[in-house]
Amino acid sequence: MPFPDEVKPVAVVPYRVEWPGEFERLAVRLRVALGGVVLGIDHVGSTSVPGLAAKDCVDVQVCVETVDPATGIPPLAAIGFRCRPEPWNRSEVSSGQRRPKLVFAPPPGERACNVRLREHGGPGARYALLFRDYLRADGQARDAWGEFKRRLAASVPDLPAYGQIKAPATDVLMGAAERWAAATGWTAP
């Protein structure tokens, strides 16, 4: 759920060449704040796929050995990031496995982003990277996914409703991504 300062209708926009640079600037801030616990920082989600229409919200995945609120929340809170309180922002199920995660919103008034702390090598981290890499590799799937999201946002501009409808469609997309991974020998970087 968005914080009050984030409430606005869902808008899917054409790909913006600025997104990778905005991710890089966020990654530097996060690496400095979290220090040695960071094992990797990846640009994930739709803004990480060149040519893909997306909500103008940069998704960042920070991989750590262990997701622990005691070590993850204080350093990000110190630079203004807000831990999302909902239970679904504290754990996730990927590949049938429940794993902890933490999701953070940006400081009020800053660039829209979602920062996810996940276990390095865990199924959630793999899922995010597979989504990105599959859509980078398959232009037809990328374009179809972008068109689906544009139409959905035009019909359902409420973020929670948009997310509920998009979730099962994402499962279908990820089935195709898993077949692509098996056929190409893709493994998570």
GROMACS .gro file of C-alpha atoms in nm, residues 15-183:
model
  169
   15TYR     CA    1   1.010   0.377  -2.151
   16ARG     CA    2   1.235   0.660  -2.032
   17VAL     CA    3   1.608   0.658  -2.104
   18GLU     CA    4   1.665   0.829  -1.767
   19TRP     CA    5   1.560   0.524  -1.565
   20PRO     CA    6   1.897   0.339  -1.567
   21GLY     CA    7   2.081   0.651  -1.445
   22GLU     CA    8   1.822   0.708  -1.176
   23PHE     CA    9   1.870   0.347  -1.065
   24GLU     CA   10   2.249   0.397  -1.053
   25ARG     CA   11   2.216   0.701  -0.828
   26LEU     CA   12   1.981   0.510  -0.596
   27ALA     CA   13   2.217   0.212  -0.589
   28VAL     CA   14   2.507   0.430  -0.474
   29ARG     CA   15   2.300   0.575  -0.188
   30LEU     CA   16   2.180   0.232  -0.081
   31ARG     CA   17   2.527   0.076  -0.096
   32VAL     CA   18   2.671   0.355   0.120
   33ALA     CA   19   2.384   0.330   0.372
   34LEU     CA   20   2.389  -0.049   0.401
   35GLY     CA   21   2.764  -0.096   0.373
   36GLY     CA   22   2.909  -0.444   0.396
   37VAL     CA   23   2.579  -0.631   0.419
   38VAL     CA   24   2.513  -0.565   0.048
   39LEU     CA   25   2.596  -0.860  -0.176
   40GLY     CA   26   2.442  -0.712  -0.487
   41ILE     CA   27   2.215  -0.435  -0.610
   42ASP     CA   28   2.009  -0.488  -0.923
   43HIS     CA   29   1.775  -0.275  -1.131
   44VAL     CA   30   1.465  -0.493  -1.165
   45GLY     CA   31   1.102  -0.452  -1.263
   46SER     CA   32   0.966  -0.290  -1.574
   47THR     CA   33   1.188   0.021  -1.563
   48SER     CA   34   1.490  -0.210  -1.602
   49VAL     CA   35   1.376  -0.332  -1.946
   50PRO     CA   36   1.468  -0.099  -2.233
   51GLY     CA   37   1.163  -0.023  -2.445
   52LEU     CA   38   0.907  -0.143  -2.189
   53ALA     CA   39   0.627   0.087  -2.081
   54ALA     CA   40   0.611   0.110  -1.702
   55LYS     CA   41   0.489   0.301  -1.401
   56ASP     CA   42   0.748   0.573  -1.336
   57CYS     CA   43   0.874   0.394  -1.025
   58VAL     CA   44   1.225   0.247  -1.022
   59ASP     CA   45   1.243  -0.100  -0.866
   60VAL     CA   46   1.566  -0.186  -0.687
   61GLN     CA   47   1.664  -0.525  -0.549
   62VAL     CA   48   1.926  -0.528  -0.275
   63CYS     CA   49   2.057  -0.877  -0.203
   64VAL     CA   50   2.187  -0.956   0.143
   65GLU     CA   51   2.289  -1.277   0.318
   66THR     CA   52   1.998  -1.262   0.563
   67VAL     CA   53   1.696  -1.034   0.560
   68ASP     CA   54   1.678  -0.901   0.914
   69PRO     CA   55   1.470  -0.600   1.013
   70ALA     CA   56   1.720  -0.515   1.289
   71THR     CA   57   2.003  -0.467   1.038
   72GLY     CA   58   1.801  -0.359   0.732
   73ILE     CA   59   1.559  -0.098   0.859
   74PRO     CA   60   1.779   0.139   1.069
   75PRO     CA   61   2.037   0.227   0.802
   76LEU     CA   62   1.772   0.293   0.539
   77ALA     CA   63   1.553   0.486   0.784
   78ALA     CA   64   1.858   0.701   0.861
   79ILE     CA   65   1.853   0.824   0.499
   80GLY     CA   66   1.475   0.866   0.495
   81PHE     CA   67   1.354   0.540   0.340
   82ARG     CA   68   1.032   0.404   0.491
   83CYS     CA   69   0.975   0.034   0.549
   84ARG     CA   70   0.637  -0.066   0.414
   85PRO     CA   71   0.443  -0.219   0.707
   86GLU     CA   72   0.205  -0.460   0.532
   87PRO     CA   73   0.263  -0.836   0.587
   88TRP     CA   74   0.303  -0.895   0.209
   89ASN     CA   75   0.592  -0.649   0.215
   90ARG     CA   76   0.766  -0.858   0.483
   91SER     CA   77   0.767  -1.199   0.313
   92GLU     CA   78   0.698  -1.353  -0.027
   93VAL     CA   79   0.640  -1.692  -0.181
   94SER     CA   80   0.846  -1.778  -0.491
   95SER     CA   81   0.888  -2.128  -0.631
   96GLY     CA   82   0.673  -2.255  -0.346
   97GLN     CA   83   0.914  -2.122  -0.083
   98ARG     CA   84   0.829  -1.850   0.171
   99ARG     CA   85   1.120  -1.616   0.234
  100PRO     CA   86   1.155  -1.290   0.426
  101LYS     CA   87   1.187  -0.960   0.242
  102LEU     CA   88   1.163  -0.594   0.330
  103VAL     CA   89   1.020  -0.330   0.097
  104PHE     CA   90   1.096   0.039   0.135
  105ALA     CA   91   0.939   0.355  -0.005
  106PRO     CA   92   1.152   0.660  -0.078
  107PRO     CA   93   1.172   0.961   0.149
  108PRO     CA   94   0.872   1.192   0.097
  109GLY     CA   95   0.911   1.409  -0.211
  110GLU     CA   96   1.188   1.199  -0.366
  111ARG     CA   97   1.192   0.995  -0.684
  112ALA     CA   98   0.930   0.715  -0.680
  113CYS     CA   99   1.094   0.382  -0.614
  114ASN     CA  100   1.051   0.050  -0.438
  115VAL     CA  101   1.358  -0.091  -0.267
  116ARG     CA  102   1.339  -0.461  -0.187
  117LEU     CA  103   1.582  -0.637   0.045
  118ARG     CA  104   1.598  -1.006  -0.049
  119GLU     CA  105   1.814  -1.307   0.027
  120HIS     CA  106   2.104  -1.340  -0.213
  121GLY     CA  107   2.041  -1.644  -0.431
  122GLY     CA  108   1.688  -1.686  -0.295
  123PRO     CA  109   1.384  -1.761  -0.511
  124GLY     CA  110   1.249  -1.404  -0.488
  125ALA     CA  111   1.577  -1.260  -0.614
  126ARG     CA  112   1.586  -1.513  -0.897
  127TYR     CA  113   1.225  -1.433  -0.993
  128ALA     CA  114   1.299  -1.060  -1.025
  129LEU     CA  115   1.608  -1.122  -1.238
  130LEU     CA  116   1.431  -1.375  -1.461
  131PHE     CA  117   1.144  -1.130  -1.521
  132ARG     CA  118   1.392  -0.862  -1.625
  133ASP     CA  119   1.616  -1.082  -1.839
  134TYR     CA  120   1.330  -1.258  -2.018
  135LEU     CA  121   1.165  -0.931  -2.119
  136ARG     CA  122   1.501  -0.790  -2.226
  137ALA     CA  123   1.555  -1.094  -2.450
  138ASP     CA  124   1.206  -1.128  -2.602
  139GLY     CA  125   1.084  -0.810  -2.771
  140GLN     CA  126   0.745  -0.957  -2.856
  141ALA     CA  127   0.680  -1.054  -2.493
  142ARG     CA  128   0.808  -0.712  -2.379
  143ASP     CA  129   0.575  -0.524  -2.612
  144ALA     CA  130   0.273  -0.741  -2.524
  145TRP     CA  131   0.341  -0.695  -2.151
  146GLY     CA  132   0.368  -0.318  -2.195
  147GLU     CA  133   0.042  -0.303  -2.389
  148PHE     CA  134  -0.134  -0.514  -2.125
  149LYS     CA  135  -0.016  -0.277  -1.851
  150ARG     CA  136  -0.116   0.035  -2.047
  151ARG     CA  137  -0.468  -0.100  -2.101
  152LEU     CA  138  -0.499  -0.217  -1.741
  153ALA     CA  139  -0.388   0.121  -1.600
  154ALA     CA  140  -0.635   0.301  -1.827
  155SER     CA  141  -0.917   0.077  -1.700
  156VAL     CA  142  -0.812   0.038  -1.336
  157PRO     CA  143  -0.621   0.343  -1.210
  158ASP     CA  144  -0.646   0.237  -0.842
  159LEU     CA  145  -0.309   0.086  -0.739
  160PRO     CA  146  -0.436  -0.197  -0.515
  161ALA     CA  147  -0.692  -0.308  -0.775
  162TYR     CA  148  -0.434  -0.275  -1.054
  163GLY     CA  149  -0.197  -0.497  -0.856
  164GLN     CA  150  -0.461  -0.761  -0.786
  165ILE     CA  151  -0.544  -0.791  -1.155
  166LYS     CA  152  -0.180  -0.780  -1.268
  167ALA     CA  153  -0.062  -1.054  -1.027
  168PRO     CA  154  -0.220  -1.354  -1.206
  169ALA     CA  155  -0.116  -1.214  -1.544
  170THR     CA  156   0.240  -1.191  -1.411
  171ASP     CA  157   0.218  -1.561  -1.321
  172VAL     CA  158   0.133  -1.639  -1.684
  173LEU     CA  159   0.423  -1.423  -1.806
  174MET     CA  160   0.661  -1.596  -1.566
  175GLY     CA  161   0.554  -1.939  -1.695
  176ALA     CA  162   0.680  -1.828  -2.037
  177ALA     CA  163   0.994  -1.688  -1.872
  178GLU     CA  164   1.065  -2.023  -1.704
  179ARG     CA  165   1.029  -2.204  -2.039
  180TRP     CA  166   1.266  -1.948  -2.194
  181ALA     CA  167   1.515  -2.001  -1.909
  182ALA     CA  168   1.506  -2.378  -1.957
  183ALA     CA  169   1.545  -2.350  -2.336
   0.00000   0.00000   0.00000
